[in-house]
Short mmCIF file of C-alpha atoms in Angstrom, two decimals:
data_model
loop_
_atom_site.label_atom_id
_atom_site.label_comp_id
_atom_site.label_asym_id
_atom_site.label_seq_id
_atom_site.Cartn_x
_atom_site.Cartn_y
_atom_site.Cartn_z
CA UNK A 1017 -14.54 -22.90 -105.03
CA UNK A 1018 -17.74 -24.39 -104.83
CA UNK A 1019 -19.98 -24.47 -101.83
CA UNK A 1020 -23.40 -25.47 -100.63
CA UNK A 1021 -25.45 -24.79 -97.34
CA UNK A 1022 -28.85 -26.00 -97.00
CA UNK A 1023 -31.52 -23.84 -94.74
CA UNK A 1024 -35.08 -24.80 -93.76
CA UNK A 1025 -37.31 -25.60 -90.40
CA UNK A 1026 -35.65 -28.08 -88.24
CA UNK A 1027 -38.92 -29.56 -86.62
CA UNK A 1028 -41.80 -30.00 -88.78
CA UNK A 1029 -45.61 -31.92 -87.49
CA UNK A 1030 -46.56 -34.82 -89.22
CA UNK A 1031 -48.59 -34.22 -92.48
CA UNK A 1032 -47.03 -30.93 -93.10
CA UNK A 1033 -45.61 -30.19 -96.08
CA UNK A 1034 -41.46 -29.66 -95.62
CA UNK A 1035 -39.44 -26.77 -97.64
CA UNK A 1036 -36.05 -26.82 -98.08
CA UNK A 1037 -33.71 -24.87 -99.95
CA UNK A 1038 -29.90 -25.17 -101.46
CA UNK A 1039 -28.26 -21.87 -101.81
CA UNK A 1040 -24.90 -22.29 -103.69
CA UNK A 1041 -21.98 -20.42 -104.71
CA UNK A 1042 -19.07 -20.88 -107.22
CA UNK A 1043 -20.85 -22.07 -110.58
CA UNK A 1044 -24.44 -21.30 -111.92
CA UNK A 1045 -26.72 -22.99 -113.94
CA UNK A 1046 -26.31 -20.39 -116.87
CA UNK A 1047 -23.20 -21.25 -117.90
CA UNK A 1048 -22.55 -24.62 -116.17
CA UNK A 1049 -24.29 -28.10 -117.21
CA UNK A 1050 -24.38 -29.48 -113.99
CA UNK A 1051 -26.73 -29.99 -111.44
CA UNK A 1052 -28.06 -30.14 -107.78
CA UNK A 1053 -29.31 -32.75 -106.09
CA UNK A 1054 -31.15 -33.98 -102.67
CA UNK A 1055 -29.79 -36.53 -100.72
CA UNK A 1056 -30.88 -37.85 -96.67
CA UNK A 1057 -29.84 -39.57 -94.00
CA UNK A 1058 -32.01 -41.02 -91.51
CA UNK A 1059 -30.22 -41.20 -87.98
CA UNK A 1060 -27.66 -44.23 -87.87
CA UNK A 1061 -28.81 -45.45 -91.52
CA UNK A 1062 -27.31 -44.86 -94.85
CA UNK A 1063 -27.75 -42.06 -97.66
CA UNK A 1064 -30.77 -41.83 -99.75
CA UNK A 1065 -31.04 -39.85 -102.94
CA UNK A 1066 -34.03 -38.14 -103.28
CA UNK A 1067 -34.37 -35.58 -106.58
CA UNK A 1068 -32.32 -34.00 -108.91
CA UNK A 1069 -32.48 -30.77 -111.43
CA UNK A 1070 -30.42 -30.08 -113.80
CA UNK A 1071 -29.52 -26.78 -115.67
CA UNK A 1072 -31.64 -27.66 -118.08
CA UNK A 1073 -34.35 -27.86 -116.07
CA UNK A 1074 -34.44 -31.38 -116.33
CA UNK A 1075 -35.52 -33.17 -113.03
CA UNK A 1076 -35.86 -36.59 -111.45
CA UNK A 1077 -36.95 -38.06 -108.89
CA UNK A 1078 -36.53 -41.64 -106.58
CA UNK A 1079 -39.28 -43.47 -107.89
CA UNK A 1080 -40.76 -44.76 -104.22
CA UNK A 1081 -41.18 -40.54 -102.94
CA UNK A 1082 -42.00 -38.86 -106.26
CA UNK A 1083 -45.64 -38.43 -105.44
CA UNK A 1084 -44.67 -36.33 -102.21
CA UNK A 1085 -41.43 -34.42 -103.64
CA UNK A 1086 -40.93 -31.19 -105.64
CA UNK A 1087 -37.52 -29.77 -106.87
CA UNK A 1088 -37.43 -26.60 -108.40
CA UNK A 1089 -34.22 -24.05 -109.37
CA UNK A 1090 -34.01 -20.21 -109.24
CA UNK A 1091 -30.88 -19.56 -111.25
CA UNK A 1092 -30.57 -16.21 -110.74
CA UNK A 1093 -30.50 -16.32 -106.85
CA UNK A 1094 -28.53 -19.48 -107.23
CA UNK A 1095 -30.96 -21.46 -104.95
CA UNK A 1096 -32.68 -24.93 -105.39
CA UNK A 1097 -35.81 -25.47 -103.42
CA UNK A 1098 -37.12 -28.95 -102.45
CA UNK A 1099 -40.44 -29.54 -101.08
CA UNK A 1100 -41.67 -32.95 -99.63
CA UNK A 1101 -45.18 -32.96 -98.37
CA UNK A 1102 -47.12 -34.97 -96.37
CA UNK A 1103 -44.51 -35.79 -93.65
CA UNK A 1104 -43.82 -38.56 -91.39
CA UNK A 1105 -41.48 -39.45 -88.28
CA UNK A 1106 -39.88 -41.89 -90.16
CA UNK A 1107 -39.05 -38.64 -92.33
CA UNK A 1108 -36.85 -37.77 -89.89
CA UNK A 1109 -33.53 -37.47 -91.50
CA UNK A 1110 -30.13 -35.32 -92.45
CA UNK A 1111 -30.58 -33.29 -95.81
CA UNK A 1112 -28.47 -33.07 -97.87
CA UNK A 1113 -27.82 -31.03 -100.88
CA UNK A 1114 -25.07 -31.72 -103.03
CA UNK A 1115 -23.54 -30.21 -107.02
CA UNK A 1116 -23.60 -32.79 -109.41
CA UNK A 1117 -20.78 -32.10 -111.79
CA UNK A 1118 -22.51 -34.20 -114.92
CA UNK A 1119 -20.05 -35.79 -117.35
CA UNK A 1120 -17.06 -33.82 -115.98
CA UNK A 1121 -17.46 -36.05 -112.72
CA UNK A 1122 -19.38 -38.64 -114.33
CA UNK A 1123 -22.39 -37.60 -112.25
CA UNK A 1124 -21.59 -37.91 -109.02
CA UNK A 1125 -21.81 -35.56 -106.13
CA UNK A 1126 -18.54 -34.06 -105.66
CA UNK A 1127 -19.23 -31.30 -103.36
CA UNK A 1128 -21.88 -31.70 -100.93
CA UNK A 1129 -23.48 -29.06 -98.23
CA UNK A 1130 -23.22 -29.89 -94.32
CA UNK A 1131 -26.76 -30.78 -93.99
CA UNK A 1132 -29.75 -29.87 -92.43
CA UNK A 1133 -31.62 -31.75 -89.55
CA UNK A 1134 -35.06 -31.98 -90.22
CA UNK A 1135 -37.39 -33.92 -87.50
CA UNK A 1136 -41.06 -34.83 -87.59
CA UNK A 1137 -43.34 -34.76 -84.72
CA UNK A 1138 -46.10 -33.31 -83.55
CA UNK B 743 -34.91 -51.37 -109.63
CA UNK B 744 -30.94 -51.55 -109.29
CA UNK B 745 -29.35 -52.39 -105.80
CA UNK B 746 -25.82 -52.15 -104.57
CA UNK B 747 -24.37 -54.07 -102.15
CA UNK B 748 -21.47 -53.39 -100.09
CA UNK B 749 -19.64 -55.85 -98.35
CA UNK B 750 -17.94 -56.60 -96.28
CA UNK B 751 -20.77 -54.54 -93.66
CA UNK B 752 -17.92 -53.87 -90.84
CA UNK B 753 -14.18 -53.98 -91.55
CA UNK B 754 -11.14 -54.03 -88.82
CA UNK B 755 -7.88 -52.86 -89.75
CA UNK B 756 -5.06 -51.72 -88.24
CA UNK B 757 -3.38 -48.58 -89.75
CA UNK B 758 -0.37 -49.64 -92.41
CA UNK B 759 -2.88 -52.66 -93.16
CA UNK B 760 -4.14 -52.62 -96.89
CA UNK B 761 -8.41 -52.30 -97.13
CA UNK B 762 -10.51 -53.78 -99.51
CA UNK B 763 -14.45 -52.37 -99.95
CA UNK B 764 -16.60 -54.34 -102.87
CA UNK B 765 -19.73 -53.07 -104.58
CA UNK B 766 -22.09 -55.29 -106.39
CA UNK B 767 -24.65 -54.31 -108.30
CA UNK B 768 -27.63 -56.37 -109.35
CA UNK B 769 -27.63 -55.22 -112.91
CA UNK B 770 -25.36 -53.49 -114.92
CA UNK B 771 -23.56 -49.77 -113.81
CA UNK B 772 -24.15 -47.61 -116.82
CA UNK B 773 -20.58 -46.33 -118.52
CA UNK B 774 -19.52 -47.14 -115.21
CA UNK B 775 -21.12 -44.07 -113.31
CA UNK B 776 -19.85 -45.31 -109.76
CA UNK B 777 -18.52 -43.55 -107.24
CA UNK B 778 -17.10 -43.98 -103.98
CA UNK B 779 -18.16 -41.71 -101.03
CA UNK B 780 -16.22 -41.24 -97.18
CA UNK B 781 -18.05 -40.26 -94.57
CA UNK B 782 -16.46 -39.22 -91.13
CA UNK B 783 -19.47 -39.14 -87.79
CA UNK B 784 -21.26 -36.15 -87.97
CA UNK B 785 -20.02 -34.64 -91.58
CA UNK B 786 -21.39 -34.41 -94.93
CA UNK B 787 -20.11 -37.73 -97.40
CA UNK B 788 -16.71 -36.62 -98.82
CA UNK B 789 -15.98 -37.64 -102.82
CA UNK B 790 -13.20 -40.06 -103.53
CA UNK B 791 -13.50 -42.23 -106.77
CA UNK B 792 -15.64 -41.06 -109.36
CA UNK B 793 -16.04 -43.28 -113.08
CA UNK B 794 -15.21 -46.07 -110.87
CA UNK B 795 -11.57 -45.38 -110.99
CA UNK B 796 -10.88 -41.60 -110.91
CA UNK B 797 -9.22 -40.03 -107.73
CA UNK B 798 -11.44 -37.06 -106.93
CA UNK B 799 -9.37 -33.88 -106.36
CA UNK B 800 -7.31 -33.63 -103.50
CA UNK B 801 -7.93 -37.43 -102.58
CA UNK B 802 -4.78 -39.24 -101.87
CA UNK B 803 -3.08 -41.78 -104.36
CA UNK B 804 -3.63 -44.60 -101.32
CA UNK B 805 -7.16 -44.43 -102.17
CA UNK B 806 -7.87 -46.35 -105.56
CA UNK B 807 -11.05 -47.61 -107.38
CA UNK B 808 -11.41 -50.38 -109.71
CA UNK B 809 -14.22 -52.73 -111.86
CA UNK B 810 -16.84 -52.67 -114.00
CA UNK B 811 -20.39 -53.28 -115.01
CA UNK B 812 -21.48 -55.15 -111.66
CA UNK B 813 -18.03 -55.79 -109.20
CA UNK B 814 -16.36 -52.72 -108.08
CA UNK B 815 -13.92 -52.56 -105.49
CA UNK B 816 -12.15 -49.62 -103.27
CA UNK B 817 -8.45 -50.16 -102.39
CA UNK B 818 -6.79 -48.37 -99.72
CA UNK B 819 -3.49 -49.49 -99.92
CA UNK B 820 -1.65 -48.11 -96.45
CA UNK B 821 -4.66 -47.18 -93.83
CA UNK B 822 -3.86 -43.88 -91.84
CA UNK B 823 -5.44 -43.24 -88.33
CA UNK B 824 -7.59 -40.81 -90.65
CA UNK B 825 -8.95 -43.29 -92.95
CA UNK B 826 -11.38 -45.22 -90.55
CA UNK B 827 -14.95 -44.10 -91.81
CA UNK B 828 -17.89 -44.86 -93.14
CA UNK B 829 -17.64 -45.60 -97.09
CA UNK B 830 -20.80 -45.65 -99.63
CA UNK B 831 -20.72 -46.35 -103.21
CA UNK B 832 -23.13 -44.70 -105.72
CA UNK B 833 -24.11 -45.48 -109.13
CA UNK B 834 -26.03 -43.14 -111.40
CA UNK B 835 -27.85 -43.70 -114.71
CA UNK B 836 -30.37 -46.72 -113.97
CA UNK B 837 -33.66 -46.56 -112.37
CA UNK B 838 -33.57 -44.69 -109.65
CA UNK B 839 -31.81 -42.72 -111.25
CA UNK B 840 -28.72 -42.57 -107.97
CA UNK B 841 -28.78 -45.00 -105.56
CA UNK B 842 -26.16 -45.42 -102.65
CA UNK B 843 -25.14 -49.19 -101.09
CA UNK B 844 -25.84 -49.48 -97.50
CA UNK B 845 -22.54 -48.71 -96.46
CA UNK B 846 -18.98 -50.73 -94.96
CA UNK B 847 -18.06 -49.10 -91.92
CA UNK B 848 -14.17 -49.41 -91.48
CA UNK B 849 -12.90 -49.80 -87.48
CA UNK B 850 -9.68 -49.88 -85.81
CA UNK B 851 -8.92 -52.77 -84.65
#
């Protein structure tokens, strides 16, 4: 069974830099091509994908935040870390993170965390 | 940049009515890499329809996916009390990479 939780600060200021981290369980990124990715959701609005890594280490990013974002793996604590810097209120969102199954699933998300609720304000 | 839209943006149904969700992209869905997302107030976005037309696991046969390249559509043949939700669909392979629709939000009527 796969699951996901997400961790991290739940209030960060404006122009700090926000860290958040996916720690899984049920496959791993040694013996698995899949991958984990970052998805939000600002209050009331609908889901935006962020980043993605891959077991490969392969990674991408959504074109509009990939100056501010970061997505790095540790396979052998079975964590993914994402980092977004320079924050904003309108940064304010649900995190998600979420295990891509690649081809087996055709690359969607099929199991996602419950989410993390980050706000920005000073 | 590709962009999915979902219409209609609200739908009311009564439960035992039949539901019909469309998702149109503005270019072509690569090997038609959409999926189909639920999402009840408060939770994470639940998997339904992945490939455009695959039943995730455990997702009931009332729930069906169909199209290709730009007009997809989710079914729900027989709405349960259960089934009124928020519903995104997702494509993957063009630039971004994954990008979500805005969203039909399905009410009792």
């Amino acid at each position: 069974q796969i699951t996901l939780e997400e961790s991290g600060p739940t209030l960060v200021k404006p122009t700090q830099t926000l860290t958040l981290t996916c720690t899984f369980s049920g496959f791993s990124f040694s013996n698995s091509a899949v991958g984990v990715g970052w998805s939000r959701q600002p209050p009331g609005k609908a889901l935006e994908w962020l980043a993605l890594i891959y077991w490969d280490d392969k990674k991408h990013y959504r074109p509009s935040l990939e100056s501010r974002l970061t997505i790095t793996k540790d396979t052998s604590k079975n964590q993914v870390v994402l980092t977004m810097t320079n924050m904003d209120p309108v940064d304010t969102a649900t995190y998600y993170c979420a295990h891509n199954g690649g081809w087996f699933s055709r690359y969607s998300m099929d199991v996602w965390g419950h989410g993390t609720t980050v706000t920005v304000s000073s | 940049e590709i962009v999915l839209t979902q219409s209609p943006g609200t739908l009311s149904l009564s439960p035992g009515d039949r539901a019909t969700l469309s998702c149109r992209a503005s270019q072509t869905v690569s090997s038609n890499y959409l999926a189909w997302y639920q999402q009840k107030p408060g939770q994470a976005p639940r998997l339904l329809i992945f490939g455009a037309s695959s039943r995730a696991a455990g997702i009931p046969d009332r729930f069906s996916g169909s199209g290709s390249m730009t007009d997809f559509t989710l079914t729900i043949s027989r709405l349960e009390p259960d089934d009124f939700a928020v519903y995104y669909c997702q494509q993957y392979g063009s630039s971004p990479l994954i990008s979500f629709g805005q969203g039909t939000r399905l009410e009792s009527k």
